[in-house]
Amino acid sequence: MNNTANLTSHQDLWRNVTVANTTSFYRPAVDPVIGNVITVMFTIIIIITMVSLGCTMEVSKIKNYIMKPKGLAIAAMAQYGIMPLTAFCLVKGFQLSDITGVVVLVCGCCPGGIFSNSMALAIQGDMNLSIVMTSCSTMLALGMMPLLLYIYCQGFPSVQNAVPYGEIMLSLVLILVPCSIGIVIKTYRPQYSKKFTKVGMIIMLIILMGTLILIAFGSGHIILTMMSPSLLAIAGLMPLMGYCFGYVFSSIFRLIHRERRTVSMETGCQNVPLCTTILKVAFPDEVVGPLYLFPTVYLVFQLLEAAMIIMLFRCYQRFKRKEKAIKNSTFVTAEATQSGLSQNGKHGDKG
């Protein structure tokens, strides 16, 4: 049985400590009713996300990548090797407290998010690899996430026996149910899969916006207090390092450029709704406090940095096209000039 009471946190954020008797009592960071509504909303978001993800899965393509697993294996190593290690190094580097460190680790150990597929498309990556990588990393999360948390939590002696591994595994098992429903829809009713994905994404974004507004009204002041410079720095550095290291890692193994860009996006993009749901459901409120909102801040940086990388890539492409057009134009002009000189020479010889 997990003993979450062993976890220590930043008490000034959501505990009121009396000076007279040095006793403390728990004061919820968010109104209980609002907290319950937020939990329900995030649960709906993760269900829609996982059904939509299932609707993009094609068993035949997954089989093809399993038969030729080089790209998929490298992508999986990047996802579950780079991000957890990056999170651990940042936690140690910024000397975060135990529970804050665990929250960052949970975020770093999560599988890839469905937003990565849109990013891979925008950066002209390998869409088949992107979808298969997202699918497989979600399936692997059932074993890899608890294992990685157990390994990296050895660096925090006070939390080794306090992380609720059972609850985390239960949450991961439960998310596979809507994912399986999506696979069934894709397999037996493929004509509905694209429609469901589009409608599901619209509904999810509406609910997500509503949730963010509710969070802003219910605990906006707490978020501002909670987001210390170190947490903001980590939220900004983690996805950027994931994008960069993912590209470098896949380059070492000589994947083609489209696959490198795909691995880059998949590595830096985490499943934020899943991370938030795990923190909200698996950890008691008195332990995690408002820190369950950290993945939301991570998501903002994740999308902004991905947009910046995509924009730079597009600018680079446009520059290369212009450069190529100028070279071709110069070559054609030189060839025409040479041809003209040759013709003049022939006429001169005849004269």
CSV table of C-alpha atoms in Angstrom, one decimal:
chain,number,residue,atom,x,y,z
A,1,MET,CA,0.0,0.0,0.0
A,2,ASN,CA,1.3,3.4,-1.0
A,3,ASN,CA,2.0,5.9,1.7
A,4,THR,CA,1.4,9.3,0.1
A,5,ALA,CA,1.7,11.0,3.4
A,6,ASN,CA,5.5,10.7,3.1
A,7,LEU,CA,5.5,13.2,0.3
A,8,THR,CA,6.6,16.7,1.2
A,9,SER,CA,5.5,19.7,-0.8
A,10,HIS,CA,5.7,23.5,-0.9
A,11,GLN,CA,3.4,24.1,2.1
A,12,ASP,CA,3.0,27.8,1.7
A,13,LEU,CA,1.0,27.3,-1.5
A,14,TRP,CA,-1.9,25.3,0.0
A,15,ARG,CA,-1.4,24.8,3.7
A,16,ASN,CA,-2.1,27.4,6.4
A,17,VAL,CA,0.4,27.1,9.2
A,18,THR,CA,-0.4,28.8,12.5
A,19,VAL,CA,2.5,30.5,14.3
A,20,ALA,CA,1.0,30.1,17.7
A,21,ASN,CA,0.9,26.3,17.9
A,22,THR,CA,2.9,25.4,14.8
A,23,THR,CA,0.0,23.1,13.7
A,24,SER,CA,-1.2,22.9,10.1
A,25,PHE,CA,-4.4,22.0,8.5
A,26,TYR,CA,-5.3,21.3,4.8
A,27,ARG,CA,-6.9,24.1,2.9
A,28,PRO,CA,-7.9,23.1,-0.6
A,29,ALA,CA,-6.3,25.1,-3.4
A,30,VAL,CA,-9.5,25.0,-5.4
A,31,ASP,CA,-13.1,25.0,-4.2
A,32,PRO,CA,-14.1,21.3,-3.9
A,33,VAL,CA,-17.1,21.7,-6.3
A,34,ILE,CA,-14.9,23.4,-8.9
A,35,GLY,CA,-12.2,20.8,-8.3
A,36,ASN,CA,-14.7,18.0,-8.9
A,37,VAL,CA,-15.9,19.7,-12.1
A,38,ILE,CA,-12.3,20.1,-13.3
A,39,THR,CA,-11.7,16.3,-12.6
A,40,VAL,CA,-14.8,15.4,-14.6
A,41,MET,CA,-13.8,17.7,-17.5
A,42,PHE,CA,-10.3,16.3,-17.7
A,43,THR,CA,-11.7,12.8,-17.6
A,44,ILE,CA,-14.0,13.6,-20.6
A,45,ILE,CA,-11.0,15.2,-22.4
A,46,ILE,CA,-8.9,12.1,-22.0
A,47,ILE,CA,-11.7,9.8,-23.1
A,48,ILE,CA,-12.3,11.8,-26.3
A,49,THR,CA,-8.5,12.0,-26.9
A,50,MET,CA,-8.0,8.3,-26.5
A,51,VAL,CA,-11.0,7.3,-28.7
A,52,SER,CA,-9.8,9.8,-31.3
A,53,LEU,CA,-6.3,8.2,-31.1
A,54,GLY,CA,-7.8,4.8,-31.5
A,55,CYS,CA,-9.7,6.0,-34.6
A,56,THR,CA,-6.3,6.9,-36.2
A,57,MET,CA,-4.7,3.5,-35.6
A,58,GLU,CA,-4.4,1.0,-38.4
A,59,VAL,CA,-3.5,-2.5,-37.4
A,60,SER,CA,-1.8,-3.2,-40.8
A,61,LYS,CA,0.5,-0.2,-40.5
A,62,ILE,CA,1.4,-1.2,-36.9
A,63,LYS,CA,2.2,-4.7,-38.1
A,64,ASN,CA,4.4,-3.3,-40.9
A,65,TYR,CA,6.5,-1.2,-38.4
A,66,ILE,CA,6.7,-4.2,-36.1
A,67,MET,CA,8.1,-6.3,-39.0
A,68,LYS,CA,10.6,-3.5,-39.7
A,69,PRO,CA,11.1,-2.0,-36.3
A,70,LYS,CA,14.1,0.2,-36.7
A,71,GLY,CA,12.3,3.5,-36.9
A,72,LEU,CA,9.7,2.5,-34.3
A,73,ALA,CA,12.4,1.2,-31.8
A,74,ILE,CA,14.5,4.4,-32.1
A,75,ALA,CA,11.3,6.5,-31.6
A,76,ALA,CA,10.3,4.5,-28.5
A,77,MET,CA,13.8,4.8,-27.1
A,78,ALA,CA,13.7,8.6,-27.7
A,79,GLN,CA,10.2,8.8,-26.0
A,80,TYR,CA,11.0,6.8,-22.9
A,81,GLY,CA,14.7,7.5,-22.8
A,82,ILE,CA,15.2,11.2,-23.5
A,83,MET,CA,12.1,12.8,-21.8
A,84,PRO,CA,12.2,11.0,-18.4
A,85,LEU,CA,16.0,11.6,-18.2
A,86,THR,CA,15.5,15.2,-19.1
A,87,ALA,CA,12.8,15.7,-16.5
A,88,PHE,CA,15.0,14.0,-13.8
A,89,CYS,CA,18.1,16.2,-14.7
A,90,LEU,CA,16.0,19.4,-14.6
A,91,VAL,CA,14.4,18.4,-11.3
A,92,LYS,CA,17.9,17.8,-9.8
A,93,GLY,CA,19.4,20.9,-11.5
A,94,PHE,CA,16.7,23.2,-10.1
A,95,GLN,CA,16.6,21.4,-6.7
A,96,LEU,CA,12.9,21.0,-6.6
A,97,SER,CA,11.1,19.7,-3.5
A,98,ASP,CA,9.9,16.1,-3.5
A,99,ILE,CA,6.3,16.3,-4.7
A,100,THR,CA,7.2,19.0,-7.2
A,101,GLY,CA,9.9,16.8,-8.6
A,102,VAL,CA,7.5,13.8,-8.8
A,103,VAL,CA,4.9,16.0,-10.7
A,104,VAL,CA,7.6,16.9,-13.3
A,105,LEU,CA,8.7,13.3,-13.5
A,106,VAL,CA,5.2,12.1,-14.2
A,107,CYS,CA,5.0,14.7,-17.0
A,108,GLY,CA,8.3,13.5,-18.4
A,109,CYS,CA,7.4,9.8,-18.2
A,110,CYS,CA,4.0,10.2,-20.1
A,111,PRO,CA,3.6,8.8,-23.6
A,112,GLY,CA,3.3,11.0,-26.7
A,113,GLY,CA,0.3,13.2,-27.2
A,114,ILE,CA,-2.2,13.3,-30.0
A,115,PHE,CA,-1.2,16.9,-30.8
A,116,SER,CA,2.1,15.5,-32.0
A,117,ASN,CA,0.3,14.1,-35.1
A,118,SER,CA,-0.8,17.6,-36.1
A,119,MET,CA,2.7,18.9,-35.5
A,120,ALA,CA,4.3,16.1,-37.6
A,121,LEU,CA,1.9,16.9,-40.4
A,122,ALA,CA,2.8,20.7,-40.2
A,123,ILE,CA,6.5,19.9,-40.3
A,124,GLN,CA,6.1,17.5,-43.2
A,125,GLY,CA,7.1,14.4,-41.2
A,126,ASP,CA,6.2,10.7,-41.7
A,127,MET,CA,2.6,10.6,-40.7
A,128,ASN,CA,2.5,6.8,-40.6
A,129,LEU,CA,5.4,6.7,-38.1
A,130,SER,CA,3.8,9.5,-36.1
A,131,ILE,CA,0.5,7.7,-35.7
A,132,VAL,CA,2.2,4.4,-34.9
A,133,MET,CA,4.6,6.0,-32.5
A,134,THR,CA,1.8,7.7,-30.6
A,135,SER,CA,-0.2,4.5,-30.5
A,136,CYS,CA,2.7,2.3,-29.4
A,137,SER,CA,4.0,4.7,-26.8
A,138,THR,CA,0.5,4.8,-25.3
A,139,MET,CA,0.4,1.0,-25.1
A,140,LEU,CA,3.9,0.8,-23.7
A,141,ALA,CA,3.0,3.4,-21.0
A,142,LEU,CA,1.2,0.7,-19.1
A,143,GLY,CA,4.5,-0.9,-18.2
A,144,MET,CA,7.1,1.8,-18.9
A,145,MET,CA,5.6,4.7,-16.9
A,146,PRO,CA,5.4,2.9,-13.5
A,147,LEU,CA,8.9,1.4,-14.2
A,148,LEU,CA,10.5,4.7,-15.1
A,149,LEU,CA,8.9,6.5,-12.1
A,150,TYR,CA,10.2,3.7,-9.8
A,151,ILE,CA,13.7,4.0,-11.2
A,152,TYR,CA,13.9,7.8,-11.1
A,153,CYS,CA,12.2,8.1,-7.8
A,154,GLN,CA,15.2,6.3,-6.3
A,155,GLY,CA,16.8,9.8,-6.5
A,156,PHE,CA,14.2,11.0,-4.0
A,157,PRO,CA,14.6,8.8,-0.8
A,158,SER,CA,11.5,10.3,0.9
A,159,VAL,CA,9.1,9.3,-2.0
A,160,GLN,CA,10.4,5.8,-3.0
A,161,ASN,CA,7.5,4.1,-1.3
A,162,ALA,CA,5.0,7.0,-1.6
A,163,VAL,CA,4.2,7.2,-5.3
A,164,PRO,CA,0.8,5.6,-6.0
A,165,TYR,CA,2.0,3.2,-8.6
A,166,GLY,CA,-1.2,1.1,-8.3
A,167,GLU,CA,-3.5,4.1,-9.0
A,168,ILE,CA,-1.3,5.2,-11.9
A,169,MET,CA,-1.4,1.7,-13.5
A,170,LEU,CA,-5.2,1.7,-13.0
A,171,SER,CA,-5.5,5.0,-14.8
A,172,LEU,CA,-3.4,3.7,-17.7
A,173,VAL,CA,-5.5,0.6,-18.0
A,174,LEU,CA,-8.7,2.6,-18.0
A,175,ILE,CA,-7.4,4.9,-20.8
A,176,LEU,CA,-6.9,1.8,-23.0
A,177,VAL,CA,-10.6,1.1,-23.0
A,178,PRO,CA,-11.6,4.2,-25.0
A,179,CYS,CA,-8.5,3.6,-27.2
A,180,SER,CA,-9.8,0.1,-27.9
A,181,ILE,CA,-13.2,1.5,-28.8
A,182,GLY,CA,-11.5,3.8,-31.3
A,183,ILE,CA,-9.7,0.9,-32.8
A,184,VAL,CA,-13.0,-1.0,-33.2
A,185,ILE,CA,-14.6,2.0,-34.9
A,186,LYS,CA,-11.6,2.3,-37.3
A,187,THR,CA,-11.6,-1.4,-38.1
A,188,TYR,CA,-15.3,-2.1,-38.5
A,189,ARG,CA,-16.8,1.4,-39.3
A,190,PRO,CA,-13.9,3.2,-41.0
A,191,GLN,CA,-16.3,5.7,-42.6
A,192,TYR,CA,-17.1,7.1,-39.2
A,193,SER,CA,-13.5,7.3,-37.8
A,194,LYS,CA,-12.5,10.5,-39.5
A,195,LYS,CA,-15.8,12.2,-38.6
A,196,PHE,CA,-15.5,11.1,-35.0
A,197,THR,CA,-11.9,12.4,-34.9
A,198,LYS,CA,-12.8,15.8,-36.3
A,199,VAL,CA,-15.9,16.2,-34.1
A,200,GLY,CA,-14.1,14.8,-31.1
A,201,MET,CA,-11.2,17.3,-31.5
A,202,ILE,CA,-13.6,20.2,-31.7
A,203,ILE,CA,-15.5,19.1,-28.6
A,204,MET,CA,-12.3,18.4,-26.8
A,205,LEU,CA,-10.9,21.9,-27.6
A,206,ILE,CA,-14.2,23.5,-26.4
A,207,ILE,CA,-14.1,21.5,-23.1
A,208,LEU,CA,-10.4,22.3,-22.7
A,209,MET,CA,-11.0,26.0,-23.2
A,210,GLY,CA,-13.9,25.8,-20.7
A,211,THR,CA,-11.7,24.0,-18.2
A,212,LEU,CA,-8.9,26.6,-18.5
A,213,ILE,CA,-11.4,29.4,-18.0
A,214,LEU,CA,-12.8,27.6,-14.9
A,215,ILE,CA,-9.2,27.1,-13.6
A,216,ALA,CA,-8.4,30.8,-14.2
A,217,PHE,CA,-11.5,31.9,-12.3
A,218,GLY,CA,-11.3,29.3,-9.6
A,219,SER,CA,-7.5,29.3,-8.9
A,220,GLY,CA,-5.8,31.8,-11.2
A,221,HIS,CA,-4.1,33.5,-8.2
A,222,ILE,CA,-2.8,30.2,-7.0
A,223,ILE,CA,-1.4,29.3,-10.4
A,224,LEU,CA,0.5,32.6,-10.4
A,225,THR,CA,1.8,31.9,-6.9
A,226,MET,CA,2.7,28.3,-7.8
A,227,MET,CA,4.6,29.1,-11.0
A,228,SER,CA,7.9,29.9,-9.5
A,229,PRO,CA,10.8,30.8,-11.9
A,230,SER,CA,12.2,27.3,-11.6
A,231,LEU,CA,8.9,25.6,-12.6
A,232,LEU,CA,8.4,28.0,-15.5
A,233,ALA,CA,11.9,27.4,-16.7
A,234,ILE,CA,11.4,23.6,-16.5
A,235,ALA,CA,8.0,23.9,-18.4
A,236,GLY,CA,9.8,25.9,-21.1
A,237,LEU,CA,13.0,23.8,-21.3
A,238,MET,CA,11.5,20.3,-21.2
A,239,PRO,CA,9.6,20.3,-24.6
A,240,LEU,CA,12.4,22.3,-26.3
A,241,MET,CA,15.0,19.8,-25.2
A,242,GLY,CA,12.7,16.9,-26.2
A,243,TYR,CA,12.4,18.4,-29.7
A,244,CYS,CA,16.1,18.9,-30.1
A,245,PHE,CA,17.4,15.7,-28.5
A,246,GLY,CA,14.8,13.7,-30.4
A,247,TYR,CA,16.1,15.0,-33.7
A,248,VAL,CA,19.7,14.5,-32.7
A,249,PHE,CA,19.1,11.0,-31.4
A,250,SER,CA,17.3,9.9,-34.6
A,251,SER,CA,20.1,11.5,-36.7
A,252,ILE,CA,22.7,9.4,-34.9
A,253,PHE,CA,20.8,6.3,-36.2
A,254,ARG,CA,20.6,7.8,-39.7
A,255,LEU,CA,16.9,7.9,-40.1
A,256,ILE,CA,15.7,9.9,-43.1
A,257,HIS,CA,14.9,13.6,-42.6
A,258,ARG,CA,11.1,13.1,-42.6
A,259,GLU,CA,11.5,10.5,-39.9
A,260,ARG,CA,13.9,12.7,-37.9
A,261,ARG,CA,11.4,15.5,-37.8
A,262,THR,CA,8.6,13.1,-36.8
A,263,VAL,CA,10.7,11.7,-33.9
A,264,SER,CA,11.5,15.2,-32.8
A,265,MET,CA,7.9,16.2,-32.6
A,266,GLU,CA,6.8,12.9,-30.9
A,267,THR,CA,9.6,13.1,-28.3
A,268,GLY,CA,8.9,16.7,-27.1
A,269,CYS,CA,5.1,16.4,-27.3
A,270,GLN,CA,3.7,14.8,-24.1
A,271,ASN,CA,0.1,13.6,-23.5
A,272,VAL,CA,-0.8,16.5,-21.2
A,273,PRO,CA,-4.5,15.5,-20.6
A,274,LEU,CA,-3.3,12.0,-19.5
A,275,CYS,CA,-0.7,13.6,-17.2
A,276,THR,CA,-3.2,16.0,-15.6
A,277,THR,CA,-5.8,13.2,-15.2
A,278,ILE,CA,-3.2,11.0,-13.4
A,279,LEU,CA,-2.1,13.8,-11.1
A,280,LYS,CA,-5.7,14.7,-10.3
A,281,VAL,CA,-7.0,11.1,-9.8
A,282,ALA,CA,-4.0,9.1,-8.5
A,283,PHE,CA,-2.7,11.7,-6.0
A,284,PRO,CA,-4.7,13.0,-3.0
A,285,ASP,CA,-5.5,16.7,-3.2
A,286,GLU,CA,-3.7,17.4,0.1
A,287,VAL,CA,-0.5,16.0,-1.5
A,288,VAL,CA,-0.4,17.4,-5.0
A,289,GLY,CA,-2.3,20.6,-4.3
A,290,PRO,CA,-2.5,22.9,-7.4
A,291,LEU,CA,0.6,21.3,-8.9
A,292,TYR,CA,-1.7,19.1,-11.1
A,293,LEU,CA,-2.0,22.3,-13.2
A,294,PHE,CA,1.7,22.2,-14.1
A,295,PRO,CA,1.1,20.1,-17.3
A,296,THR,CA,-1.2,22.8,-18.5
A,297,VAL,CA,1.7,25.3,-18.4
A,298,TYR,CA,3.9,22.7,-20.1
A,299,LEU,CA,1.3,22.4,-22.9
A,300,VAL,CA,1.4,26.2,-23.5
A,301,PHE,CA,5.2,26.0,-24.0
A,302,GLN,CA,5.0,22.8,-25.9
A,303,LEU,CA,2.7,24.3,-28.5
A,304,LEU,CA,4.5,27.6,-28.7
A,305,GLU,CA,7.9,26.0,-29.2
A,306,ALA,CA,6.6,23.5,-31.7
A,307,ALA,CA,5.0,26.4,-33.7
A,308,MET,CA,8.3,28.3,-33.6
A,309,ILE,CA,10.2,25.2,-34.9
A,310,ILE,CA,7.6,24.6,-37.6
A,311,MET,CA,7.8,28.3,-38.7
A,312,LEU,CA,11.6,28.1,-38.8
A,313,PHE,CA,11.4,25.0,-40.9
A,314,ARG,CA,9.0,26.6,-43.3
A,315,CYS,CA,11.2,29.6,-43.7
A,316,TYR,CA,14.2,27.4,-44.3
A,317,GLN,CA,12.2,25.5,-47.0
A,318,ARG,CA,11.2,28.8,-48.7
A,319,PHE,CA,14.8,30.0,-48.6
A,320,LYS,CA,16.1,26.7,-50.2
A,321,ARG,CA,13.4,26.9,-52.9
A,322,LYS,CA,14.4,30.5,-53.8
A,323,GLU,CA,18.1,29.5,-53.8
A,324,LYS,CA,17.4,26.6,-56.0
A,325,ALA,CA,15.3,28.7,-58.4
A,326,ILE,CA,18.1,31.3,-58.6
A,327,LYS,CA,20.6,28.5,-59.4
A,328,ASN,CA,18.4,27.0,-62.0
A,329,SER,CA,17.8,30.5,-63.5
A,330,THR,CA,21.5,31.2,-63.6
A,331,PHE,CA,22.2,27.8,-65.2
A,332,VAL,CA,19.5,28.3,-67.9
A,333,THR,CA,20.8,31.8,-68.6
A,334,ALA,CA,24.4,30.6,-68.9
A,335,GLU,CA,23.3,27.7,-71.1
A,336,ALA,CA,21.4,30.1,-73.4
A,337,THR,CA,24.4,32.4,-73.6
A,338,GLN,CA,26.7,29.6,-74.4
A,339,SER,CA,24.3,28.4,-77.1
A,340,GLY,CA,24.1,31.9,-78.5
A,341,LEU,CA,27.8,32.2,-78.7
A,342,SER,CA,28.1,28.8,-80.4
A,343,GLN,CA,25.5,29.8,-83.0
A,344,ASN,CA,27.4,33.1,-83.7
A,345,GLY,CA,30.6,31.2,-84.1
A,346,LYS,CA,29.1,28.9,-86.7
A,347,HIS,CA,27.7,31.9,-88.7
A,348,GLY,CA,31.1,33.5,-88.5
A,349,ASP,CA,32.8,30.4,-89.9
A,350,LYS,CA,30.3,30.3,-92.8
A,351,GLY,CA,31.0,34.0,-93.6
